[in-house]
PDB file of C-alpha atoms in Angstrom:
ATOM      1  CA  MET A  29       8.262  50.002  12.732  1.00 80.00           C
ATOM      2  CA  PHE A  30       7.080  48.879   9.355  1.00 84.00           C
ATOM      3  CA  THR A  31       4.739  50.810   7.147  1.00 94.00           C
ATOM      4  CA  GLN A  32       1.502  49.236   5.966  1.00 94.00           C
ATOM      5  CA  GLN A  33       2.980  48.706   2.505  1.00 94.00           C
ATOM      6  CA  GLU A  34       6.068  46.950   3.901  1.00 94.00           C
ATOM      7  CA  LYS A  35       3.843  44.698   6.010  1.00 95.00           C
ATOM      8  CA  GLN A  36       1.847  43.756   2.924  1.00 96.00           C
ATOM      9  CA  ILE A  37       5.049  42.927   1.047  1.00 96.00           C
ATOM     10  CA  VAL A  38       6.279  40.697   3.895  1.00 96.00           C
ATOM     11  CA  ILE A  39       2.882  38.972   4.127  1.00 96.00           C
ATOM     12  CA  ALA A  40       2.817  38.405   0.366  1.00 97.00           C
ATOM     13  CA  ARG A  41       6.333  36.959   0.480  1.00 98.00           C
ATOM     14  CA  PHE A  42       5.398  34.556   3.301  1.00 98.00           C
ATOM     15  CA  ARG A  43       2.273  33.469   1.443  1.00 98.00           C
ATOM     16  CA  ALA A  44       4.322  32.801  -1.685  1.00 98.00           C
ATOM     17  CA  LEU A  45       6.826  30.763   0.332  1.00 98.00           C
ATOM     18  CA  ALA A  46       4.010  28.812   1.983  1.00 98.00           C
ATOM     19  CA  GLU A  47       2.401  28.037  -1.386  1.00 98.00           C
ATOM     20  CA  GLN A  48       5.769  26.975  -2.758  1.00 98.00           C
ATOM     21  CA  ARG A  49       6.337  24.676   0.224  1.00 98.00           C
ATOM     22  CA  ILE A  50       2.852  23.171  -0.113  1.00 98.00           C
ATOM     23  CA  SER A  51       3.467  22.536  -3.788  1.00 98.00           C
ATOM     24  CA  SER A  52       6.805  20.845  -3.144  1.00 98.00           C
ATOM     25  CA  LEU A  53       5.297  18.684  -0.371  1.00 97.00           C
ATOM     26  CA  GLN A  54       2.443  17.614  -2.649  1.00 98.00           C
ATOM     27  CA  HIS A  55       4.915  16.721  -5.386  1.00 98.00           C
ATOM     28  CA  GLU A  56       7.021  14.748  -2.910  1.00 98.00           C
ATOM     29  CA  SER A  57       4.005  12.865  -1.536  1.00 97.00           C
ATOM     30  CA  GLU A  58       2.864  11.975  -5.068  1.00 97.00           C
ATOM     31  CA  LYS A  59       6.347  10.684  -5.839  1.00 97.00           C
ATOM     32  CA  ILE A  60       6.375   8.557  -2.670  1.00 96.00           C
ATOM     33  CA  ALA A  61       2.908   7.195  -3.474  1.00 96.00           C
ATOM     34  CA  GLN A  62       3.999   6.222  -6.988  1.00 97.00           C
ATOM     35  CA  THR A  63       7.108   4.502  -5.631  1.00 96.00           C
ATOM     36  CA  CYS A  64       5.054   2.531  -3.105  1.00 95.00           C
ATOM     37  CA  GLU A  65       2.519   1.575  -5.757  1.00 95.00           C
ATOM     38  CA  ARG A  66       5.274   0.333  -8.073  1.00 96.00           C
ATOM     39  CA  ARG A  67       6.805  -1.758  -5.285  1.00 95.00           C
ATOM     40  CA  ILE A  68       3.460  -3.306  -4.384  1.00 91.00           C
ATOM     41  CA  LEU A  69       2.634  -4.083  -8.007  1.00 91.00           C
ATOM     42  CA  ARG A  70       6.048  -5.652  -8.497  1.00 92.00           C
ATOM     43  CA  ARG A  71       5.482  -7.908  -5.481  1.00 87.00           C
ATOM     44  CA  LEU A  72       1.959  -8.787  -6.582  1.00 83.00           C
ATOM     45  CA  ASN A  73       3.215  -9.774 -10.012  1.00 85.00           C
ATOM     46  CA  THR A  74       5.584 -12.285  -8.424  1.00 83.00           C
ATOM     47  CA  VAL A  75       2.695 -14.101  -6.712  1.00 76.00           C
ATOM     48  CA  SER A  76       1.603 -17.234  -8.527  1.00 76.00           C
ATOM     49  CA  VAL A  77      -1.748 -16.899 -10.295  1.00 74.00           C
ATOM     50  CA  THR A  78      -3.016 -20.005  -8.512  1.00 72.00           C
ATOM     51  CA  LEU A  79      -2.357 -18.393  -5.133  1.00 74.00           C
ATOM     52  CA  ARG A  80      -4.107 -15.085  -5.845  1.00 74.00           C
ATOM     53  CA  ASP A  81      -7.559 -16.412  -4.965  1.00 78.00           C
ATOM     54  CA  VAL A  82      -6.385 -18.066  -1.762  1.00 79.00           C
ATOM     55  CA  LYS A  83      -7.658 -16.453   1.414  1.00 82.00           C
ATOM     56  CA  LEU A  84      -5.177 -15.725   4.171  1.00 82.00           C
ATOM     57  CA  LYS A  85      -7.521 -17.381   6.649  1.00 83.00           C
ATOM     58  CA  ASP A  86      -7.200 -20.655   4.744  1.00 80.00           C
ATOM     59  CA  VAL A  87      -3.407 -20.407   4.662  1.00 76.00           C
ATOM     60  CA  LEU A  88      -3.209 -19.784   8.404  1.00 82.00           C
ATOM     61  CA  GLU A  89      -5.535 -22.710   9.094  1.00 80.00           C
ATOM     62  CA  VAL A  90      -3.309 -25.031   7.050  1.00 75.00           C
ATOM     63  CA  GLU A  91      -0.130 -23.684   8.700  1.00 77.00           C
ATOM     64  CA  ARG A  92      -1.522 -24.514  12.124  1.00 82.00           C
ATOM     65  CA  LYS A  93      -1.713 -28.165  11.120  1.00 78.00           C
ATOM     66  CA  HIS A  94       1.737 -28.534   9.511  1.00 73.00           C
ATOM     67  CA  THR A  95       4.553 -26.729   7.705  1.00 73.00           C
ATOM     68  CA  PRO A  96       3.316 -26.220   4.148  1.00 63.00           C
ATOM     69  CA  THR A  97       4.965 -26.596   0.770  1.00 76.00           C
ATOM     70  CA  ILE A  98       3.510 -24.802  -2.246  1.00 78.00           C
ATOM     71  CA  LYS A  99       2.185 -27.980  -3.840  1.00 79.00           C
ATOM     72  CA  GLY A 100       0.853 -29.287  -0.564  1.00 79.00           C
ATOM     73  CA  LEU A 101      -0.564 -25.891   0.331  1.00 76.00           C
ATOM     74  CA  LEU A 102      -2.672 -25.725  -2.810  1.00 80.00           C
ATOM     75  CA  GLY A 103      -4.029 -29.213  -2.220  1.00 83.00           C
ATOM     76  CA  ASP A 104      -4.749 -28.519   1.440  1.00 78.00           C
ATOM     77  CA  ILE A 105      -6.541 -25.293   0.595  1.00 80.00           C
ATOM     78  CA  ARG A 106      -8.722 -27.067  -1.942  1.00 83.00           C
ATOM     79  CA  VAL A 107      -9.632 -29.645   0.699  1.00 84.00           C
ATOM     80  CA  GLU A 108     -10.320 -26.883   3.232  1.00 80.00           C
ATOM     81  CA  LYS A 109     -12.562 -25.037   0.755  1.00 81.00           C
ATOM     82  CA  LYS A 110     -14.548 -28.198   0.083  1.00 82.00           C
ATOM     83  CA  ARG A 111     -14.888 -28.788   3.805  1.00 80.00           C
ATOM     84  CA  THR A 112     -16.162 -25.233   4.451  1.00 77.00           C
ATOM     85  CA  MET A 113     -18.576 -25.431   1.516  1.00 79.00           C
ATOM     86  CA  ARG A 114     -20.174 -28.564   2.989  1.00 76.00           C
ATOM     87  CA  LYS A 115     -20.914 -26.786   6.266  1.00 63.00           C
TER      88      LYS A 115
END
């Protein structure tokens, strides 16, 4: 059997270990979040400025009609935007 004081020491030790584990998990999750954010930003920076305002819906609509090229895609999207604005 443990005395009351020994129980308190064990409880305090477990609490300290739990706090330490929580701290390390928070640090690890922050590190993972930063890594993911850097990867996403790197990919976004490779996207052409002219394509940033293009909606995915428009791209899918054009792809249904034919296999796109970048130059053709931009022209087709402009035509599609004009067509949707008229409606």
